[in-house]
Coordinates of C-alpha atoms and ligand atoms in Angstrom, one line a residue:
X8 CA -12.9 -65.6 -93.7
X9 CA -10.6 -68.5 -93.5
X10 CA -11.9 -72.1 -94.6
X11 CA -13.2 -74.5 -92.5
X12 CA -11.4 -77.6 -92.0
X13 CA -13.5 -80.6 -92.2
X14 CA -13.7 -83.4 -89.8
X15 CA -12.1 -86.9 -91.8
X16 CA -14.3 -89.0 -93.5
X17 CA -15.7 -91.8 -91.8
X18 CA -14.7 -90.0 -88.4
X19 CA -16.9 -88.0 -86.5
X20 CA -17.5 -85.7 -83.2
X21 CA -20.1 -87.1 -80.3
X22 CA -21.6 -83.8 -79.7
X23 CA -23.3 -83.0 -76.1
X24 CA -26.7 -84.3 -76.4
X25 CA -25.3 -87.6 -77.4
X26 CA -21.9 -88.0 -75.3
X27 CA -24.3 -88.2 -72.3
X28 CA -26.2 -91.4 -74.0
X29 CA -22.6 -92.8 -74.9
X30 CA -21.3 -92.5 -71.8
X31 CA -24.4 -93.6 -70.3
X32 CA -24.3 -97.1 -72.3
X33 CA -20.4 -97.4 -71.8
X34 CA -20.5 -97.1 -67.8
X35 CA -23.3 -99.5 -67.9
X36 CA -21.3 -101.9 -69.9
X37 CA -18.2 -101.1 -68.0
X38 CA -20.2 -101.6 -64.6
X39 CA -21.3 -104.8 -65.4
X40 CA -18.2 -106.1 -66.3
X41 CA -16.6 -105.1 -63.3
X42 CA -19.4 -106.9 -61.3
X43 CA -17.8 -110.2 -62.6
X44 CA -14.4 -109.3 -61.5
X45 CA -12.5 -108.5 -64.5
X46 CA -9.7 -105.9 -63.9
X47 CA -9.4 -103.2 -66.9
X48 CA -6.1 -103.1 -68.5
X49 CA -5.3 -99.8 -71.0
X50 CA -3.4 -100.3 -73.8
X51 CA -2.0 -98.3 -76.4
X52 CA -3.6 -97.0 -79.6
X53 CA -0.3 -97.6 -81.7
X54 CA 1.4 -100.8 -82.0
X55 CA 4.3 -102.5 -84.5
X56 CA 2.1 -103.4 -87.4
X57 CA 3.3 -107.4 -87.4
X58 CA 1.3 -107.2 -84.1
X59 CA -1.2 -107.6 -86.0
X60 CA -0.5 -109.3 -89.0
X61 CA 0.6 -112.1 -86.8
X62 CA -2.0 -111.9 -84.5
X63 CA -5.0 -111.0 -86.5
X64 CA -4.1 -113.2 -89.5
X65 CA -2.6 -111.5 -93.4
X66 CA -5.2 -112.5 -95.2
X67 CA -8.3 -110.9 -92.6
X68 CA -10.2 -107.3 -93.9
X69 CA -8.8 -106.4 -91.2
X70 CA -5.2 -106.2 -92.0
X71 CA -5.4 -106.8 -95.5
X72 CA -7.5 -103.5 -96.3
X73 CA -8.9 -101.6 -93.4
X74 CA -5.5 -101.1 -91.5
X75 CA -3.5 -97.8 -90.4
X76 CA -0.2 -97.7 -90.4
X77 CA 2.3 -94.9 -90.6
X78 CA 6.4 -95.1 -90.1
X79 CA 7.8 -93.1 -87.4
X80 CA 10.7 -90.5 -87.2
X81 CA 12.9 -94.5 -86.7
X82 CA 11.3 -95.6 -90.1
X83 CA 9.5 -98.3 -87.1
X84 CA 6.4 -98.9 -89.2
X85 CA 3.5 -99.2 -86.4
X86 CA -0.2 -99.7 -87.3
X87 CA -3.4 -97.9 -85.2
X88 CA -5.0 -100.6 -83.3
X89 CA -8.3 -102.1 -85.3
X90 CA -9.2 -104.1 -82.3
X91 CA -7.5 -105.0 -78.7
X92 CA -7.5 -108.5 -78.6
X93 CA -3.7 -108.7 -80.1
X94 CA -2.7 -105.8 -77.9
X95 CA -4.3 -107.2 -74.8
X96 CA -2.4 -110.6 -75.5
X97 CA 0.8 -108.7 -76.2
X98 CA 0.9 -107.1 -73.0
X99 CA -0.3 -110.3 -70.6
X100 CA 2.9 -111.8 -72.7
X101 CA 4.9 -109.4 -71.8
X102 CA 4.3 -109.3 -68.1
X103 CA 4.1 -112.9 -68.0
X104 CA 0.6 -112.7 -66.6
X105 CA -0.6 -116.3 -67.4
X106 CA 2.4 -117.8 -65.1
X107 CA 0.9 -116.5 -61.9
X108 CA -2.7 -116.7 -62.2
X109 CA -5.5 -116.9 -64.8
X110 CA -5.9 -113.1 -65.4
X111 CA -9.8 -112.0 -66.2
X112 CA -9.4 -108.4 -68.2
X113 CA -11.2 -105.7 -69.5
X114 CA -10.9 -102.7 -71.7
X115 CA -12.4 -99.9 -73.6
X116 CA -11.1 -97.5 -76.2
X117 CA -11.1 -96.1 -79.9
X118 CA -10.5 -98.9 -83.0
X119 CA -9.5 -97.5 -86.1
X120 CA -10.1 -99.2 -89.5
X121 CA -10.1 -98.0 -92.8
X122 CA -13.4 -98.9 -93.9
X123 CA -16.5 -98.1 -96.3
X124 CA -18.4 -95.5 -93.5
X125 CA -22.3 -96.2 -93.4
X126 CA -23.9 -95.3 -90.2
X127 CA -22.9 -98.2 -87.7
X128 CA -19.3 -98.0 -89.5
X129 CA -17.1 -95.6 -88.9
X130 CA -13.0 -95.4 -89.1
X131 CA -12.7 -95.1 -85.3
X132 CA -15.3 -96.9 -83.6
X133 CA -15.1 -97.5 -79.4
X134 CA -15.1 -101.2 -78.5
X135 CA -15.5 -102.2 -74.4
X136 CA -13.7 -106.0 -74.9
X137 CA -13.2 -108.6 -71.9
X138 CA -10.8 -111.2 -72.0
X139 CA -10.0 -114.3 -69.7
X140 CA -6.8 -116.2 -69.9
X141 CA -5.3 -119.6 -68.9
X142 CA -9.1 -121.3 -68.6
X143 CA -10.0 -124.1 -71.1
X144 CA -13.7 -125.3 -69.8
X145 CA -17.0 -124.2 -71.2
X146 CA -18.0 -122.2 -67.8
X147 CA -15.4 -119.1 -69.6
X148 CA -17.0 -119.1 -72.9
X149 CA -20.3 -119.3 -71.2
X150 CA -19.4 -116.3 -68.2
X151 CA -18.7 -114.1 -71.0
X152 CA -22.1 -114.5 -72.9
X153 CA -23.7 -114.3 -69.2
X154 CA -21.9 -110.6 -69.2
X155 CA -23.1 -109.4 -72.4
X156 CA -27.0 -110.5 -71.6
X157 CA -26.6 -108.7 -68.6
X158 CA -25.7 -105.7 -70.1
X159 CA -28.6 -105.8 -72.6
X160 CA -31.0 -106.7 -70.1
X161 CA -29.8 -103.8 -67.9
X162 CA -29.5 -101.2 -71.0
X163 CA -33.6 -102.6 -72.0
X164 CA -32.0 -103.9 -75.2
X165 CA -32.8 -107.3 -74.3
X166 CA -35.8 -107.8 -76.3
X167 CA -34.0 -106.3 -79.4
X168 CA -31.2 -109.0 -80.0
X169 CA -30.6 -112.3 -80.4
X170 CA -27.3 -114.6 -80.0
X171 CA -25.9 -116.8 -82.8
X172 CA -23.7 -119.2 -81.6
X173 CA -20.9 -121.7 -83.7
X174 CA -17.9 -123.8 -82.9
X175 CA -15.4 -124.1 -85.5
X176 CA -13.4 -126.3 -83.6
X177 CA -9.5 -126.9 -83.1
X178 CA -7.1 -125.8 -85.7
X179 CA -6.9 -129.2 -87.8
X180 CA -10.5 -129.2 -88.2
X181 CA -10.4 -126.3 -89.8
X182 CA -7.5 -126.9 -91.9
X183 CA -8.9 -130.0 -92.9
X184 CA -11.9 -128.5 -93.9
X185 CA -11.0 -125.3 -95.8
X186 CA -9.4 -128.4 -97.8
X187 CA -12.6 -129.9 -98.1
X188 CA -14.1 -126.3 -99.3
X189 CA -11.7 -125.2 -101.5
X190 CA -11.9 -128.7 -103.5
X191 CA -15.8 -127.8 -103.5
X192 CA -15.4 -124.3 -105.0
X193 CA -12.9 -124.4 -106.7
X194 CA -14.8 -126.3 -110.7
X195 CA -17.6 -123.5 -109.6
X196 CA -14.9 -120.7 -108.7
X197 CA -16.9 -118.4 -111.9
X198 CA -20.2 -118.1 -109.6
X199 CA -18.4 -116.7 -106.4
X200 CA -18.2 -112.9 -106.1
X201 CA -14.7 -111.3 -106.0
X202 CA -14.2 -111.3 -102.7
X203 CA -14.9 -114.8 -102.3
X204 CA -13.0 -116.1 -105.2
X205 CA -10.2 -113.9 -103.6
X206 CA -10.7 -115.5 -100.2
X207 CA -10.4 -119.3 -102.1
X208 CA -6.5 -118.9 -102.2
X209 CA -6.3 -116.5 -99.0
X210 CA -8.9 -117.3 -96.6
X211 CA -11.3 -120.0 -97.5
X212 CA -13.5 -120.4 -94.4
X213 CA -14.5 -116.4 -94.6
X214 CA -16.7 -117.6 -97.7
X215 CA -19.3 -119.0 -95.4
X216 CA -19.6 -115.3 -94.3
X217 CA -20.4 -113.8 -97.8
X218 CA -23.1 -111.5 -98.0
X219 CA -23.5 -112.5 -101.7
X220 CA -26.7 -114.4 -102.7
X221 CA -25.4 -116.1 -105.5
X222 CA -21.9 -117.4 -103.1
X223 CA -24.7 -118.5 -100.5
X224 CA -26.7 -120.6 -103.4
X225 CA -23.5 -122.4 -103.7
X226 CA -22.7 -122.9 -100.7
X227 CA -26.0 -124.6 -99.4
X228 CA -24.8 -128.1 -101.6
X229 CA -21.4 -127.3 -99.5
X230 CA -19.6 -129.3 -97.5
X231 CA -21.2 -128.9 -93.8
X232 CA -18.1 -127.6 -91.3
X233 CA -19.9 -129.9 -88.5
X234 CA -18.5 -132.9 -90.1
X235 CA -15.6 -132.0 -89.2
X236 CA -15.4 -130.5 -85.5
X237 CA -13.9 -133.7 -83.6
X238 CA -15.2 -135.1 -80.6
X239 CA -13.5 -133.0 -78.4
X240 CA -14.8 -129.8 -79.8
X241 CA -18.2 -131.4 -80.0
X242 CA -18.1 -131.7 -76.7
X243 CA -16.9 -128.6 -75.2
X244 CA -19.5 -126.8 -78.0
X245 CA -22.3 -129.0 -75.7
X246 CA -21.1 -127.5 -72.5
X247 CA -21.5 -124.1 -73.4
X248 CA -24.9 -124.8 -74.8
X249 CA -25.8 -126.2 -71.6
X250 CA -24.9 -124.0 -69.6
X251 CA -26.5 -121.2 -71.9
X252 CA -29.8 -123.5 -71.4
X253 CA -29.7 -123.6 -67.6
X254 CA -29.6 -120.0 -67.2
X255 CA -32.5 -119.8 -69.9
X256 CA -30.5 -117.8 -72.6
X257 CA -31.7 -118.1 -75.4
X258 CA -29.5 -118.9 -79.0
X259 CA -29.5 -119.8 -82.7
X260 CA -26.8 -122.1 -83.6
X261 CA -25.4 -120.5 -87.1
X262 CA -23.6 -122.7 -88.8
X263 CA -22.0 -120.4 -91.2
X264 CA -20.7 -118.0 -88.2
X265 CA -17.2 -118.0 -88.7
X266 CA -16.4 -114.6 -87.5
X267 CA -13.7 -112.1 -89.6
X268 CA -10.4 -112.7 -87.4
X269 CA -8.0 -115.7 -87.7
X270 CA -7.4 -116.3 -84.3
X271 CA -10.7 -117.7 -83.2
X272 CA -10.9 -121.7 -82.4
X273 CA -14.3 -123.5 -81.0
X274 CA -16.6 -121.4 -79.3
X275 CA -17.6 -118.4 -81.6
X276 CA -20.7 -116.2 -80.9
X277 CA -22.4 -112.7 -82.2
X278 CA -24.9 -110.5 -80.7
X279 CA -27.2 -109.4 -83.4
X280 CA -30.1 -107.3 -83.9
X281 CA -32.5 -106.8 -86.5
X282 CA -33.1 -103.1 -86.1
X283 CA -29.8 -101.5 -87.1
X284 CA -29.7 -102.7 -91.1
X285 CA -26.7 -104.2 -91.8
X286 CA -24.7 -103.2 -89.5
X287 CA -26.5 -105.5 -87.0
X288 CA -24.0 -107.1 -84.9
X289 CA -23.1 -105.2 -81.4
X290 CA -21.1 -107.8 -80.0
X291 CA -18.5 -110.6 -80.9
X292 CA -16.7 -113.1 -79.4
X293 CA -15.2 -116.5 -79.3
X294 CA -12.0 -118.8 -78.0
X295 CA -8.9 -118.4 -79.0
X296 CA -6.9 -120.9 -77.8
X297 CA -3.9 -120.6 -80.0
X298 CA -3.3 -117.0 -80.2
X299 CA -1.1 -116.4 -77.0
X300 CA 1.2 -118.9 -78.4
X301 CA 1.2 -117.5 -81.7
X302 CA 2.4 -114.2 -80.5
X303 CA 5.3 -115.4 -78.6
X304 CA 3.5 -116.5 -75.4
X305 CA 2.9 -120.5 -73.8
X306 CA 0.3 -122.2 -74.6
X307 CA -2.6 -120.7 -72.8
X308 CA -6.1 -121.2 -73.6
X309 CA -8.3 -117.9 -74.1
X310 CA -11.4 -116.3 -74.3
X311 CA -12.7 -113.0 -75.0
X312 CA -15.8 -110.5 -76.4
X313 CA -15.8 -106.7 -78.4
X314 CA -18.9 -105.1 -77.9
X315 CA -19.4 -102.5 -80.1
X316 CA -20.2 -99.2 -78.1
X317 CA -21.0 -97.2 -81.2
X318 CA -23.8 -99.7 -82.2
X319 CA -25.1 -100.6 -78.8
X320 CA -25.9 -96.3 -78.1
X321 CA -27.2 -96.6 -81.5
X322 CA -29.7 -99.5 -81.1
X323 CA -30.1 -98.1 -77.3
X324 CA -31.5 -94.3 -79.7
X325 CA -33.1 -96.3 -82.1
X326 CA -35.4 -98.1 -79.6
X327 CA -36.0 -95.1 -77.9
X328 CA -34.4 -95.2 -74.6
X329 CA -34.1 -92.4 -72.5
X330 CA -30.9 -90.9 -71.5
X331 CA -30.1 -87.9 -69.4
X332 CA -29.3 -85.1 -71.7
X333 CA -29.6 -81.9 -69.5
X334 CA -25.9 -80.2 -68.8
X335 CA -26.3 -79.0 -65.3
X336 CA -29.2 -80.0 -62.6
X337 CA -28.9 -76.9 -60.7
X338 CA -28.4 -73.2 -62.4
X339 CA -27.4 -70.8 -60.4
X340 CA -28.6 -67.2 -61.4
X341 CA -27.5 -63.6 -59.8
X342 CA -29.4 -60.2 -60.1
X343 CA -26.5 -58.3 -59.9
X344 CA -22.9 -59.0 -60.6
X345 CA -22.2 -58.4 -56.6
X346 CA -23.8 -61.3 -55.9
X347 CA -21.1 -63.7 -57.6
X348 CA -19.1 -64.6 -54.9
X349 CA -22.2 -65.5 -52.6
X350 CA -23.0 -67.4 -55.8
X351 CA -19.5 -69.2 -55.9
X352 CA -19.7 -70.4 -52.5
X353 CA -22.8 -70.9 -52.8
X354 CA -22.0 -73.2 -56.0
X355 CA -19.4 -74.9 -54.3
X356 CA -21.4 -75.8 -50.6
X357 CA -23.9 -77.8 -53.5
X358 CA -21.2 -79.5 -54.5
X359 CA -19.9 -80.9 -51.7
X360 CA -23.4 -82.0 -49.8
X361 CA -24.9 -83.4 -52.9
X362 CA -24.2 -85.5 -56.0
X363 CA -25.8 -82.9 -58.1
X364 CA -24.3 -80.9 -61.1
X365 CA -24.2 -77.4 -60.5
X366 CA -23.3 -74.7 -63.3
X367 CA -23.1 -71.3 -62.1
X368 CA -24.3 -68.3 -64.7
X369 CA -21.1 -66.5 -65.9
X370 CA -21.0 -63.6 -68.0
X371 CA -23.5 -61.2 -66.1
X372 CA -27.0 -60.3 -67.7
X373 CA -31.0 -60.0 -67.0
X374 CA -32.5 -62.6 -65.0
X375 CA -34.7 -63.2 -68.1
X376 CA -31.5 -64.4 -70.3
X377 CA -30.5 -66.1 -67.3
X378 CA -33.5 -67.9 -66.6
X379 CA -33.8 -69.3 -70.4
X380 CA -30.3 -70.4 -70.2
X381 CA -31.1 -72.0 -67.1
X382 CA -34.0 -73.9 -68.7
X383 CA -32.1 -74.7 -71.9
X384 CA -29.6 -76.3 -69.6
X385 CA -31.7 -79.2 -68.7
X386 CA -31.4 -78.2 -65.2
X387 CA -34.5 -79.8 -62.5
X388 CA -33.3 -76.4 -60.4
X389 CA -32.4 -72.4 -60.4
X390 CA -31.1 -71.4 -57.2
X391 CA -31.4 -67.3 -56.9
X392 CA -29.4 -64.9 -55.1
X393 CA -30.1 -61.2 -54.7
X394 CA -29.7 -58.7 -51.9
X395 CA -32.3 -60.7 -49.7
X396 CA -31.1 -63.7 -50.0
X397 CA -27.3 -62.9 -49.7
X398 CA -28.7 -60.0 -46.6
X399 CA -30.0 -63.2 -45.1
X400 CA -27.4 -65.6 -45.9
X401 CA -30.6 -67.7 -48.1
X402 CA -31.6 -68.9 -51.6
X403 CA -34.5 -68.7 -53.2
X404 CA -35.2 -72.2 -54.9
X405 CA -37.5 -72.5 -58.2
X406 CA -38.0 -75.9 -59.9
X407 CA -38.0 -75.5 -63.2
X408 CA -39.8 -78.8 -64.3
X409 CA -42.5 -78.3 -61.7
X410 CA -45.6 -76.4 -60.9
X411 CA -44.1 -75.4 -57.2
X412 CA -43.9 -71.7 -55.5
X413 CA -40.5 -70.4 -55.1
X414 CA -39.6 -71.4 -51.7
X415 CA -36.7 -69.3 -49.2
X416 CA -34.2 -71.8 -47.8
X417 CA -31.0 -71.6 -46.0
X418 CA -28.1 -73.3 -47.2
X419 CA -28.8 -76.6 -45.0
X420 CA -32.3 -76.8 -46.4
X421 CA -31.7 -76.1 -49.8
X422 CA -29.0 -78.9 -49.1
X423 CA -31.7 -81.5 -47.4
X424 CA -34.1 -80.6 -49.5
X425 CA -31.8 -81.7 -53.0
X426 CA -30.5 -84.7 -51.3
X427 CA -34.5 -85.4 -50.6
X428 CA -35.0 -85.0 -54.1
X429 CA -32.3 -86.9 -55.4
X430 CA -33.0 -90.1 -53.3
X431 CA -36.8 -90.2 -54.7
X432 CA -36.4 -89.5 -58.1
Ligands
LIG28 P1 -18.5 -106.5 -89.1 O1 -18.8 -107.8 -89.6 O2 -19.7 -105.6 -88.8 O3 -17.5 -105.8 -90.0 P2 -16.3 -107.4 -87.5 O4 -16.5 -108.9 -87.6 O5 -15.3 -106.8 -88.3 O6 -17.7 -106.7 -87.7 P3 -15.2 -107.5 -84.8 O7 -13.8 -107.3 -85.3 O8 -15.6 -108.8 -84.3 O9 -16.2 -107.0 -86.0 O10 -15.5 -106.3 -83.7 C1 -16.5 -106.5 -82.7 C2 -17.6 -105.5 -82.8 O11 -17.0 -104.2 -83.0 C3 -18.5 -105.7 -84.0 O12 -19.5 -106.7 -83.7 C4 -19.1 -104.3 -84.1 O13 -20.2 -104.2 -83.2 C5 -18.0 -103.4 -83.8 N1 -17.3 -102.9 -85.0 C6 -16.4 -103.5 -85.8 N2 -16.1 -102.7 -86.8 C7 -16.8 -101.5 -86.6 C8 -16.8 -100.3 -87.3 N3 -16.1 -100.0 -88.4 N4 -17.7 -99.3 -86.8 C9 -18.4 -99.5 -85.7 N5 -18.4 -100.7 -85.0 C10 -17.6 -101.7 -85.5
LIG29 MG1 -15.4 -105.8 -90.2

């Protein structure tokens, strides 16, 4: 025997049983962000690595340790994508979206990132992101929190998180402040943990973020990042607040949210929950006013979200949502292998005069095995043909979930009487 080959750590396969769940969740998201009339763009999985260095910032985990990059057979060195906001901003660049209108977009795809895998981390996770461009007013920043308690209210995750909400205002507050920060930390630089003392020359405000107790105990005498968002930033920060408060969304302003990417200015928020451990934020977002410029673009003002897909389905199992597992919900079965062409066409009229998924029995056998396999399908239906039913041009129709009689129907019965079924259930 040969050996197996393993799938890569921190990778994995989404086996039937739990594709239907993902897909489930990610159509649901999707749908919803459709229903505000955002247009889905798809972008590549590869891109030129400065994409992102630029974009994302050098000193962020996410380029500085998590990234994959490879060189091609042109020595062009090009890094998998560990997020889409850079590549969605890339491509309205290069199109010169902004100049016509004030594009609204989504996406969805595989993020790769070279990280410690725990369950709610992996090395390629799914993200479903949304992105407006070329609006500056608190109505965007509040439009895309609207979308995301949508989706949770619609997925019955609602109850299960919470948002946390910061601004870190414009650029020169933040400058000014990291100043302000550093100049605090740096006499007491021997109680920060490594990462943090690493992140005092690289990327200061990211301390705020630490996980470390003994980084946060220092941090509570530190100076207060609200002391230095000006007026305007204030004031757009209030907006969104009030129109979070008009709809009745609920929030928790975090002052120590400062989210992991270098591009964000004001409005930053997170979706959290408190049942997935660690891993407990499903959805981020924020403004980014200065990243279209940054990468080569005019100066537009944007705003955007990731939702994590692998933690939503996760949270969505965890609280024990239902979610349509079954392969098939009609199984058709033959007595005899004559039968299989009645069978086909048979298969294929249920196909066309209902919304239903119909899996035909291949490979021949008794009507025991096939029955079983029918069950083990997931199937609500087994449509039979034998000799009477095929003499008669009929079906015999047994519901598998349901103390019934077999009944004898011909094909615009069996038809009516699905469709019936459908629309009730
Ligand atoms: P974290 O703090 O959990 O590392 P992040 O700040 O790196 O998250 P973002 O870059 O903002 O995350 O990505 C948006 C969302 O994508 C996250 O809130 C999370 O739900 C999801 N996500 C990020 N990295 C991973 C990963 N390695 N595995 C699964 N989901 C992820
Ligand atoms: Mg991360």
């Amino acid at each position: 025997m040969s050996e197996k080959t393993p799938v890569v750590r921190g990778l994995r396969d989404i086996y039937p049983g739990e594709s239907e769940r993902f897909d489930m969740v990610e159509q649901s998201m999707i749908e919803i962000i459709r229903k505000y009339g955002y247009q889905e763009i798809r972008l590549p999985m590869l891109e030129a690595i400065d994409l992102f260095s630029r974009g994302l910032g050098e000193a962020t985990d996410a380029v500085e340790k998590e990234m994959y990059t490879l060189e091609d057979r042109d020595h062009d060195v090009l890094a998998l994508r560990p997020e889409g906001t850079a590549s969605c901003v890339r491509a309205v660049i290069d199109r010169n979206m902004t100049r016509e209108g004030k594009p609204r977009l989504w996406y969805a795809g595989p993020m790769f990132r070279y990280e410690r895998p725990q369950k709610g981390r992996y090395r390629q996770f799914y993200q479903i992101g949304a992105e407006a461009f070329g609006l500056e007013g608190p109505d965007v920043d509040a439009e895309l929190i609207f979308m995301g308690h949508d989706m949770w209210k619609m997925l019955g995750l609602e109850s299960a998180v919470e948002l946390e909400m910061n601004t870190i205002g414009s650029g020169d507050s933040r400058r000014a402040y990291s100043e302000a920060l550093v100049k605090y930390l740096n006499p007491r630089k021997k109680e920060l943990d490594v990462d943090s003392e690493r992140r005092l020359t690289t990327n200061p405000m990211r301390i705020l973020d630490s996980k470390n107790s003994s980084t946060q105990k220092l941090l509570e005498s530190a100076p207060d990042l609200h002391d230095f968002i000006d007026s305007a930033s204030r004031t757009h920060f209030e907006g969104v607040c009030e129109y979070l408060d008009r709809e009745g969304i609920n929030f928790r302003v975090n002052p120590r949210l400062v989210r992991g990417l270098d591009y964000y200015t004001d409005t930053v928020f997170e979706w959290v929950t408190d049942k997935l451990g660690s891993q407990g934020t499903i959805c981020a977002g924020g403004r980014y006013d200065g990243l279209v410029e940054r990468l080569g673009g005019p100066s537009v003002p944007a705003a955007g979200f990731a939702a994590g897909l692998d933690r939503v389905v996760l949270l969505h199992e965890t609280l024990g949502m239902n979610a349509d597992e079954s392969a098939a919900d009609v199984y058709v079965i033959v007595m005899e292998s004559r039968h299989e062409a009645y069978a086909r066409r048979l298969a294929q009229f249920m196909r066309t005069e209902t919304s239903l998924r119909i899996r035909q029995h291949l490979g021949g056998g008794k009507v025991g095995v096939q029955m079983r396999q029918a069950d083990r399908s997931g199937a609500r239906w087994a449509v039979i043909v034998g000799d009477d039913e095929v003499a008669e041009n009929r079906v015999a129709l047994k519901w598998l979930r349901e103390e019934t009689e077999q009944e004898s129907l011909d094909f615009e019965q069996l038809a009516t009487c699905l469709n019936r079924a459908v629309e009730s259930h």
